[in-house]
PDB file of C-alpha atoms in Angstrom:
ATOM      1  CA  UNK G   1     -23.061  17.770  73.849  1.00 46.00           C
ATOM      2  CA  UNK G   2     -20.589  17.940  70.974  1.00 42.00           C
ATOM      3  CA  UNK G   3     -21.639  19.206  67.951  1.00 44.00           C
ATOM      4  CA  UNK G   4     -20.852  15.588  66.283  1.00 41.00           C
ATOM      5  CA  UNK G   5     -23.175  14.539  68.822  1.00 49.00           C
ATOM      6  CA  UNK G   6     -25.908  16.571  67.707  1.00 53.00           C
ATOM      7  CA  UNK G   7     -26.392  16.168  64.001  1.00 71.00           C
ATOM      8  CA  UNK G   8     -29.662  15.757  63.748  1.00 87.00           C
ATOM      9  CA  UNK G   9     -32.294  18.532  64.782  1.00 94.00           C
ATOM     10  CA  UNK G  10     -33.885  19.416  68.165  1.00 96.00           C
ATOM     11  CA  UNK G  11     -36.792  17.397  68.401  1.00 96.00           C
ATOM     12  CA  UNK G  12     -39.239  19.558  70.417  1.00 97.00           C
ATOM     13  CA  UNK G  13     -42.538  19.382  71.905  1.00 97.00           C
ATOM     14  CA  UNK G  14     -44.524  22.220  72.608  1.00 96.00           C
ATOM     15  CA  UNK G  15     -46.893  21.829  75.192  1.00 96.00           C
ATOM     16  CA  UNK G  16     -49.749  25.123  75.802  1.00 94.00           C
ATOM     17  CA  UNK G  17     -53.465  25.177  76.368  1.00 92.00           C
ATOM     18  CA  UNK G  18     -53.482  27.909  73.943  1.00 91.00           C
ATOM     19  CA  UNK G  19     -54.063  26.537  70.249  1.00 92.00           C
ATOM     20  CA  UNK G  20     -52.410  30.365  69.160  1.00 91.00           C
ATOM     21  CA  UNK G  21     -49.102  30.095  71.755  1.00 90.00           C
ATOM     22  CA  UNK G  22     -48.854  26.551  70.292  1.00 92.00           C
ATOM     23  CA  UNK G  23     -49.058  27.423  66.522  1.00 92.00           C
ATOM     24  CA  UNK G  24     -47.085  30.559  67.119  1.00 91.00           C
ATOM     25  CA  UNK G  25     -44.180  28.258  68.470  1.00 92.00           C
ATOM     26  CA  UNK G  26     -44.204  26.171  65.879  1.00 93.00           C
ATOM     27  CA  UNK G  27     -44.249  28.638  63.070  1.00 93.00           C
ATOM     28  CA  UNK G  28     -41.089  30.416  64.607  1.00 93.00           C
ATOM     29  CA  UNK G  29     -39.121  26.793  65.843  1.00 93.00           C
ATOM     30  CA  UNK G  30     -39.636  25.520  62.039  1.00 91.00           C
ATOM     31  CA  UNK G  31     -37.406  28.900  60.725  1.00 92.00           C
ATOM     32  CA  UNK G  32     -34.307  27.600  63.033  1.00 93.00           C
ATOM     33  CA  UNK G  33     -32.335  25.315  60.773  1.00 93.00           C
ATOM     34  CA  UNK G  34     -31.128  22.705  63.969  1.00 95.00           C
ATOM     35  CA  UNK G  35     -34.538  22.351  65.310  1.00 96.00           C
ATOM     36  CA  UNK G  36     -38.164  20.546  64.461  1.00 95.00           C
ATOM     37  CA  UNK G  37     -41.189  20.384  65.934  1.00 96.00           C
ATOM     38  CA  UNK G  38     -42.300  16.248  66.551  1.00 96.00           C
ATOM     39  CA  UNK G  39     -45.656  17.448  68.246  1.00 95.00           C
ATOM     40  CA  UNK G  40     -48.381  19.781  70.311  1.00 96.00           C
ATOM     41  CA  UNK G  41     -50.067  18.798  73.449  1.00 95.00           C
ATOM     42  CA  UNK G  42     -53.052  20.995  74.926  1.00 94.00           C
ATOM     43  CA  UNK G  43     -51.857  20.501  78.786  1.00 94.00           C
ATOM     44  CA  UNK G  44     -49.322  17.929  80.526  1.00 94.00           C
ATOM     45  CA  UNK G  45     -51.965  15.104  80.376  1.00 95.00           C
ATOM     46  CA  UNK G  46     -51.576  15.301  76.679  1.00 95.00           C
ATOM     47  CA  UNK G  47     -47.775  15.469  76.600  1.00 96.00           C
ATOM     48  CA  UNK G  48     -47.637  12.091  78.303  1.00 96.00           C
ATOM     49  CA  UNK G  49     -50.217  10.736  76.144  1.00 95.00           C
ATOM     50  CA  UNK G  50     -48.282  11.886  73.269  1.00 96.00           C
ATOM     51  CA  UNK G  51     -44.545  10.529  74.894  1.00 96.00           C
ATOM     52  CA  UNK G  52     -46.076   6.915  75.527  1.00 95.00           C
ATOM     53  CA  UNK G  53     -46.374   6.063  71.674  1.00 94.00           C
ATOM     54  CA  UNK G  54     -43.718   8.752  70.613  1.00 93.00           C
ATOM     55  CA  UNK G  55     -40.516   5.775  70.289  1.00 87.00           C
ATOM     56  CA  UNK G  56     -43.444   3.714  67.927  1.00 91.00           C
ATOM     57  CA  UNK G  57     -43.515   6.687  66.105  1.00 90.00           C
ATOM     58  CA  UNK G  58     -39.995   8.073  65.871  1.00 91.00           C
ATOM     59  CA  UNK G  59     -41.488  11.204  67.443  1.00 93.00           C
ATOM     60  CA  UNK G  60     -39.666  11.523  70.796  1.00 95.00           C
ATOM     61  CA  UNK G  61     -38.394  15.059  71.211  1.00 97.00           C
ATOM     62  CA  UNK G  62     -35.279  15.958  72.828  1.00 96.00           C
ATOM     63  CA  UNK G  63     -36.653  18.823  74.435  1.00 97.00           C
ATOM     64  CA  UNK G  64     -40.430  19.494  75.514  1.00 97.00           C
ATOM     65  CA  UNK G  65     -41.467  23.611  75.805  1.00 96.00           C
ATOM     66  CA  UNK G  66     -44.059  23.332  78.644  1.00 94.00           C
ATOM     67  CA  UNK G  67     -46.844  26.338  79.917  1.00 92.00           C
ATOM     68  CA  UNK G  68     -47.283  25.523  83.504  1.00 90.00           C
ATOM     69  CA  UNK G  69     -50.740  26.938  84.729  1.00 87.00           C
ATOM     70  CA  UNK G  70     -53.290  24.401  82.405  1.00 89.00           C
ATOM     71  CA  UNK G  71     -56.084  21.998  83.335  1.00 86.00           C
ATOM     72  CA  UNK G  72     -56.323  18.607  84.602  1.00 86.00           C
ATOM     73  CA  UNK G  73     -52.404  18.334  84.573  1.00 88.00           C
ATOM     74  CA  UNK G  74     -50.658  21.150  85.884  1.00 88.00           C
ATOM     75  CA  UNK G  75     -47.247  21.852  83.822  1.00 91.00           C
ATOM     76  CA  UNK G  76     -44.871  21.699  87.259  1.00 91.00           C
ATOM     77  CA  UNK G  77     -46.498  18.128  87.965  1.00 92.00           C
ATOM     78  CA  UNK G  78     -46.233  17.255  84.126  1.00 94.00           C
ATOM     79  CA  UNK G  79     -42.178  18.411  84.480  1.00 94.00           C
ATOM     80  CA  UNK G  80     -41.891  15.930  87.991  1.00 92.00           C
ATOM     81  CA  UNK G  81     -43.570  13.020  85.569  1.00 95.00           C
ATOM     82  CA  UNK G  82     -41.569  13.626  82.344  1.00 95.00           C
ATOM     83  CA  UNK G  83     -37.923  13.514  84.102  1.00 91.00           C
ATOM     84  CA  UNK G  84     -39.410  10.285  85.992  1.00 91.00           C
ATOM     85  CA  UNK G  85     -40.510   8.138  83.221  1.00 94.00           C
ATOM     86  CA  UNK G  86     -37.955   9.588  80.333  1.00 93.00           C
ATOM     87  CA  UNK G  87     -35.256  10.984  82.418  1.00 89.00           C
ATOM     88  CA  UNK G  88     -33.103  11.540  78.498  1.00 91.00           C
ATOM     89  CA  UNK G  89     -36.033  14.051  77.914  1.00 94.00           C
ATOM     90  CA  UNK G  90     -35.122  18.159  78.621  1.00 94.00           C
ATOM     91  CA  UNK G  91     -37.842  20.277  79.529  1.00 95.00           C
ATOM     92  CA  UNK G  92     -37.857  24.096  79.608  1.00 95.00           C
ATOM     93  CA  UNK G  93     -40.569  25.917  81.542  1.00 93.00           C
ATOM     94  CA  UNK G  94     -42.453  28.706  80.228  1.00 89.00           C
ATOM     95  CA  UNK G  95     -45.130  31.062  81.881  1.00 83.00           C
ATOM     96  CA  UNK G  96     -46.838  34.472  82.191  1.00 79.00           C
ATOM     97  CA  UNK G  97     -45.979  34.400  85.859  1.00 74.00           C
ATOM     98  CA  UNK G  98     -42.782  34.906  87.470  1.00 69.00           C
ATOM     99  CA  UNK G  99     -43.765  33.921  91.567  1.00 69.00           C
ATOM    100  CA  UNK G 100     -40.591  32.708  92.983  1.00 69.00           C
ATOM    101  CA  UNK G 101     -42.201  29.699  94.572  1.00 72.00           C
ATOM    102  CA  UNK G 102     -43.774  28.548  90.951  1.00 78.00           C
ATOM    103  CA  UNK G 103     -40.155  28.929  89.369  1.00 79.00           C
ATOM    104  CA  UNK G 104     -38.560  27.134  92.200  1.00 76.00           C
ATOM    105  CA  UNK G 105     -41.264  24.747  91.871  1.00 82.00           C
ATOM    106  CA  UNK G 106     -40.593  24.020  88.266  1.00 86.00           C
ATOM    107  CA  UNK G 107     -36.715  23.694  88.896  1.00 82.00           C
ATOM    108  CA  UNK G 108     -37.503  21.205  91.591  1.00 79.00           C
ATOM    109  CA  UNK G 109     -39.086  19.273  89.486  1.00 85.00           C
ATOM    110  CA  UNK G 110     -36.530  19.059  86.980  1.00 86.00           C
ATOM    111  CA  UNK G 111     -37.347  21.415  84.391  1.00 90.00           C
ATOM    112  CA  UNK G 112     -33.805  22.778  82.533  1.00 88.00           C
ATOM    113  CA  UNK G 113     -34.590  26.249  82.006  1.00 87.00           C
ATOM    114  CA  UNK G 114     -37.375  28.492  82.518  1.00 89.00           C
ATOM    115  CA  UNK G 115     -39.065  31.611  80.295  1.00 89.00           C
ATOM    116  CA  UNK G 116     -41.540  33.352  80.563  1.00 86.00           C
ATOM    117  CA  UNK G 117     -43.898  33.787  77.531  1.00 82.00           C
ATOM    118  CA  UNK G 118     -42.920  37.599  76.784  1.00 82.00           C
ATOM    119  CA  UNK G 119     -39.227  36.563  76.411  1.00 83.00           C
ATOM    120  CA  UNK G 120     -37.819  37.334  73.100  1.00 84.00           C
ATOM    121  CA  UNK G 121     -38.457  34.924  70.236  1.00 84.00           C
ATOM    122  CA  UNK G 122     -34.392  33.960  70.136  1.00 87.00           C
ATOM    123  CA  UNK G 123     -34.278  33.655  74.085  1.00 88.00           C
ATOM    124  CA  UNK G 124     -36.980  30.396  73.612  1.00 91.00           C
ATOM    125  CA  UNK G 125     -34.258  28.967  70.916  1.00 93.00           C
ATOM    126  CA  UNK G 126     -31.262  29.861  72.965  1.00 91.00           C
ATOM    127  CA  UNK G 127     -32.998  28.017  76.218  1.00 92.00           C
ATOM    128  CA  UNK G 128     -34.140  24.958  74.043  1.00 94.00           C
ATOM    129  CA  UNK G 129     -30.442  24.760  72.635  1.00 93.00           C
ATOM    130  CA  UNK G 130     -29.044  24.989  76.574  1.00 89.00           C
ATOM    131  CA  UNK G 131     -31.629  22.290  77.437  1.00 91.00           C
ATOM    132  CA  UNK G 132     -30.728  19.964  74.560  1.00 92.00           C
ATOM    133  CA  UNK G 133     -26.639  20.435  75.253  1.00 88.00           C
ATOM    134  CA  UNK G 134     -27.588  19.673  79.479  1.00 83.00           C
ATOM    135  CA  UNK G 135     -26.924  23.112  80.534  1.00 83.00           C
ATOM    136  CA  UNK G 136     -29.668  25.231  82.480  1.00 81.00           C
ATOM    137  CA  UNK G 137     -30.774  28.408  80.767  1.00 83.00           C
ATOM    138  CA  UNK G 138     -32.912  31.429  83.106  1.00 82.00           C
ATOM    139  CA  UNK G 139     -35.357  33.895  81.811  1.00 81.00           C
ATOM    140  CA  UNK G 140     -33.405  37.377  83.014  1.00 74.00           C
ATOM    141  CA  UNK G 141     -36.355  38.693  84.631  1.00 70.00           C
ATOM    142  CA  UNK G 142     -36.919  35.834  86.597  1.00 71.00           C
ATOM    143  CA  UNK G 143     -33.187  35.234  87.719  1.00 69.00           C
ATOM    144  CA  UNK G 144     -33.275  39.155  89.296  1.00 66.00           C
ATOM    145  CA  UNK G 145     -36.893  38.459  90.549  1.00 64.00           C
ATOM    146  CA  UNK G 146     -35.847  35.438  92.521  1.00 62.00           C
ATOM    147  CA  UNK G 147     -32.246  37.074  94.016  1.00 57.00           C
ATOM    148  CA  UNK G 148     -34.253  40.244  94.718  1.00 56.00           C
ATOM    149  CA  UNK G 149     -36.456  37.928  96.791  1.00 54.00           C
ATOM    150  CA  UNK G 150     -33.508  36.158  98.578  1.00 50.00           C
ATOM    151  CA  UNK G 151     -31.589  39.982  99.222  1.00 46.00           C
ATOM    152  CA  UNK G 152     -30.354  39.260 102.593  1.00 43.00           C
ATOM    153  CA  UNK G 153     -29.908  35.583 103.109  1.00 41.00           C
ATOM    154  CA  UNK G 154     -28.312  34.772  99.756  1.00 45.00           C
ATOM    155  CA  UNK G 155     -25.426  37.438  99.155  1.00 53.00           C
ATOM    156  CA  UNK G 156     -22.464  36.912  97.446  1.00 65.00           C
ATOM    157  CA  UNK G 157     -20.160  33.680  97.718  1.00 76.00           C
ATOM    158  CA  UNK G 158     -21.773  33.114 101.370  1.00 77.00           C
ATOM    159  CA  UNK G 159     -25.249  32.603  99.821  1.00 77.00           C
ATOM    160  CA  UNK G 160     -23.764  28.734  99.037  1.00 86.00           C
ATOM    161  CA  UNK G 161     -23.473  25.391 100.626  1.00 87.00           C
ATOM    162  CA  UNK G 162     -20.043  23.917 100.586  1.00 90.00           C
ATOM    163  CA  UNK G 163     -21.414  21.504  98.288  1.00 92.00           C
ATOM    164  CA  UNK G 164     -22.679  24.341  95.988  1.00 91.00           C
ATOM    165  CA  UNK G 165     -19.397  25.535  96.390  1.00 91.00           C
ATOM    166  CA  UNK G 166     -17.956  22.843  95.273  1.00 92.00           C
ATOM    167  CA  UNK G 167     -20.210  22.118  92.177  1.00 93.00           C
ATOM    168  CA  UNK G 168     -19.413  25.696  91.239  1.00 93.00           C
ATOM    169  CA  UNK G 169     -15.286  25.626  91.049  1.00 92.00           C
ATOM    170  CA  UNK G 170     -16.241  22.129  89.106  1.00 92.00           C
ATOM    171  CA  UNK G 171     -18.757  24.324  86.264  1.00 90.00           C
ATOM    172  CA  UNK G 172     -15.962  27.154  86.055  1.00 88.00           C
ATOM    173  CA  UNK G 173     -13.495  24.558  85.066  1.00 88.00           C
ATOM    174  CA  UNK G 174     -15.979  23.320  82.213  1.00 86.00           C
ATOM    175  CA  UNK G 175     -17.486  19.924  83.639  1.00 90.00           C
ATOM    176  CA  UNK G 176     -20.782  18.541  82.292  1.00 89.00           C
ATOM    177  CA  UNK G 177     -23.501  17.770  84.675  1.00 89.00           C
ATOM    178  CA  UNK G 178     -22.488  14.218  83.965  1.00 89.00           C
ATOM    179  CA  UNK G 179     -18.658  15.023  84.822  1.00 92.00           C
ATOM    180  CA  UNK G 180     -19.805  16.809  87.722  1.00 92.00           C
ATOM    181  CA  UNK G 181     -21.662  13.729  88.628  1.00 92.00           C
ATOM    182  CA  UNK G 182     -19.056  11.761  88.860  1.00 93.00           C
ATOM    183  CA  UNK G 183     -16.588  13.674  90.239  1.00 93.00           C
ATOM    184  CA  UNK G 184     -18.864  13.926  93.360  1.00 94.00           C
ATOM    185  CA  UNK G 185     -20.917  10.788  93.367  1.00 93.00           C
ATOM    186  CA  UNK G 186     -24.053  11.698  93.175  1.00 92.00           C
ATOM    187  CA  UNK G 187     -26.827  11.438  90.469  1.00 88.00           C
ATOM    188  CA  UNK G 188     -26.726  13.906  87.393  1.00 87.00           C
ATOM    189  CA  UNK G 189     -29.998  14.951  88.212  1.00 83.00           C
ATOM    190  CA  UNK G 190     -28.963  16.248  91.581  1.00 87.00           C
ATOM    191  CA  UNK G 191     -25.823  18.041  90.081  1.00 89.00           C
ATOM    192  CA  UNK G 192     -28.579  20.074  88.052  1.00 86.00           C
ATOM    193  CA  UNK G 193     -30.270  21.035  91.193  1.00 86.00           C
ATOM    194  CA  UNK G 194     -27.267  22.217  92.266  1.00 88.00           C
ATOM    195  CA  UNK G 195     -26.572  24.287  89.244  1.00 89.00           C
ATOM    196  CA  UNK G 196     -29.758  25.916  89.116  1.00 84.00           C
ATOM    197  CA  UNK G 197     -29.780  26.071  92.715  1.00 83.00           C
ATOM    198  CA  UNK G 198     -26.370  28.297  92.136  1.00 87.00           C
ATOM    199  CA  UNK G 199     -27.529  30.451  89.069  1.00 84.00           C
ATOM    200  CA  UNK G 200     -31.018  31.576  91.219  1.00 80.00           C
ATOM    201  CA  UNK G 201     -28.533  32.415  94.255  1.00 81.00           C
ATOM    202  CA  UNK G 202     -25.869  34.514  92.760  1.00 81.00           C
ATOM    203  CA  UNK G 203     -28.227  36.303  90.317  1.00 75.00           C
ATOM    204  CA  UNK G 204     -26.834  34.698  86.689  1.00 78.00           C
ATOM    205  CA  UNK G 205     -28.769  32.745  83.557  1.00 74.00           C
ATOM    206  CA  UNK G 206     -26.002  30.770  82.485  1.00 78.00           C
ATOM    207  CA  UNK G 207     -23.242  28.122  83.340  1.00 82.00           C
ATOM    208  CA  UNK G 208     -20.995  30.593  81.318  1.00 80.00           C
ATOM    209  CA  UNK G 209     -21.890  33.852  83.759  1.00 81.00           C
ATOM    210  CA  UNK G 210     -21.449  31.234  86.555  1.00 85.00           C
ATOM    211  CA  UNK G 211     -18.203  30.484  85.605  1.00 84.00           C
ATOM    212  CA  UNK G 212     -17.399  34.414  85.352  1.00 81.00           C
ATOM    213  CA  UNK G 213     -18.827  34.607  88.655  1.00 84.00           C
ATOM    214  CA  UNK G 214     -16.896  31.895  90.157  1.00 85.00           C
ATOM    215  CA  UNK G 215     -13.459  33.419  88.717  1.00 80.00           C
ATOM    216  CA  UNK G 216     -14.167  37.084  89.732  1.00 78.00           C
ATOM    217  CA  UNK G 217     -14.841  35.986  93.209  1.00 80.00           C
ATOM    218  CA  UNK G 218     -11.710  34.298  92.950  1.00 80.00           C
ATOM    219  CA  UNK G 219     -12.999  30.618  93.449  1.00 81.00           C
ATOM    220  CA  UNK G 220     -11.665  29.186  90.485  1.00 74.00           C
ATOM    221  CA  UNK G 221      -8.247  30.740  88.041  1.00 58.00           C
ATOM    222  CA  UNK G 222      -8.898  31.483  84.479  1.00 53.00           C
ATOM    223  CA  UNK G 223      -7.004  28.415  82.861  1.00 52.00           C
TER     224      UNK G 223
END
């Protein structure tokens, strides 16, 4: 997203079963000067409460900050609902656990990036900033937790699918999930599944250091 695009602040929802992770997020999201906080929900059930009035309200966020482990909704089935019902809505993931099932889980469901809660305060703004520009941001520790857990069957340029393979030359050469959507013709929601499908195999938290990837493994030219 251009920066013309985005003139107006993040909108951002923070969704925790923790009143104190919840207040803490807002205190530090209302210091950074392109984002604002529209709301708090207590668990997922809340979230959508709070997204089926938000248009009425002029409240819909951009980008919703969801724990996953809370009651009555979980936060993985919340993400699965959320990219169902307002598919424009970006949501990044954030835990105290790191299982590679729960994060693959959470991508699967749509979520745009995913942190876990002892990540540094400017790693939270950097993934909510990815989210809200369509890109697909990766706590560290969880990117090397997951490739330490596929060592052996996902090495190296062989670890893709040709179609991976393909969506990868497309990020190095700078195309949106939308472009790469469209080049290929399928959904853009399946060209982020690809991406993050990409970043958990070859061990990177970015599009950028997928692009890096790409051109040292000499799949793609530097322009």
């Amino acid at each position: 997203m251009s920066g013309q695009e985005r003139l107006q602040p993040i909108r951002v929802l923070v969704v925790d079963d923790h009143a104190v992770v919840r207040q803490g997020m807002r205190a530090f999201l209302s210091l950074q000067a392109d984002m604002r906080v529209v709301g708090e929900a207590r668990d997922a059930q809340a979230a959508l409460d709070f997204l089926a009035t938000a248009t009425v309200r002029d409240v819909m966020p951009n980008v919703v900050l969801m724990d996953l482990v809370m009651p009555r909704l979980d936060g993985v089935s919340g993400i699965r609902t959320i990219k169902k019902l307002y598919p424009g809505i970006e949501v990044v993931a954030m835990t105290s656990f790191s299982e590679t099932e729960r994060v693959r889980a959470a991508l699967a469901a749509g979520a745009a990036g995913y942190l876990l809660k002892d990540a540094e305060a400017d790693e939270v703004a950097t993934a909510i900033r990815a989210a809200a520009a369509g890109e697909t941001h990766l706590d560290t520790a969880v990117a090397r937790k997951i490739t330490r857990a596929l060592t052996g069957v996902c090495e190296g340029v062989s670890s893709l699918s040709q179609r991976e393979r393909e969506v990868l030359v497309l990020v190095a050469d700078g195309y949106s999930n939308r472009d790469i959507a469209e080049a290929l013709t399928i959904s853009e929601r399946t060209a982020r599944t690809h991406v993050s499908s990409i970043l958990l195999k070859i061990g990177v938290t970015s599009r950028t250091q997928a692009a890096l990837w790409a051109i040292h493994q000499g799949m793609t030219s530097v322009p």
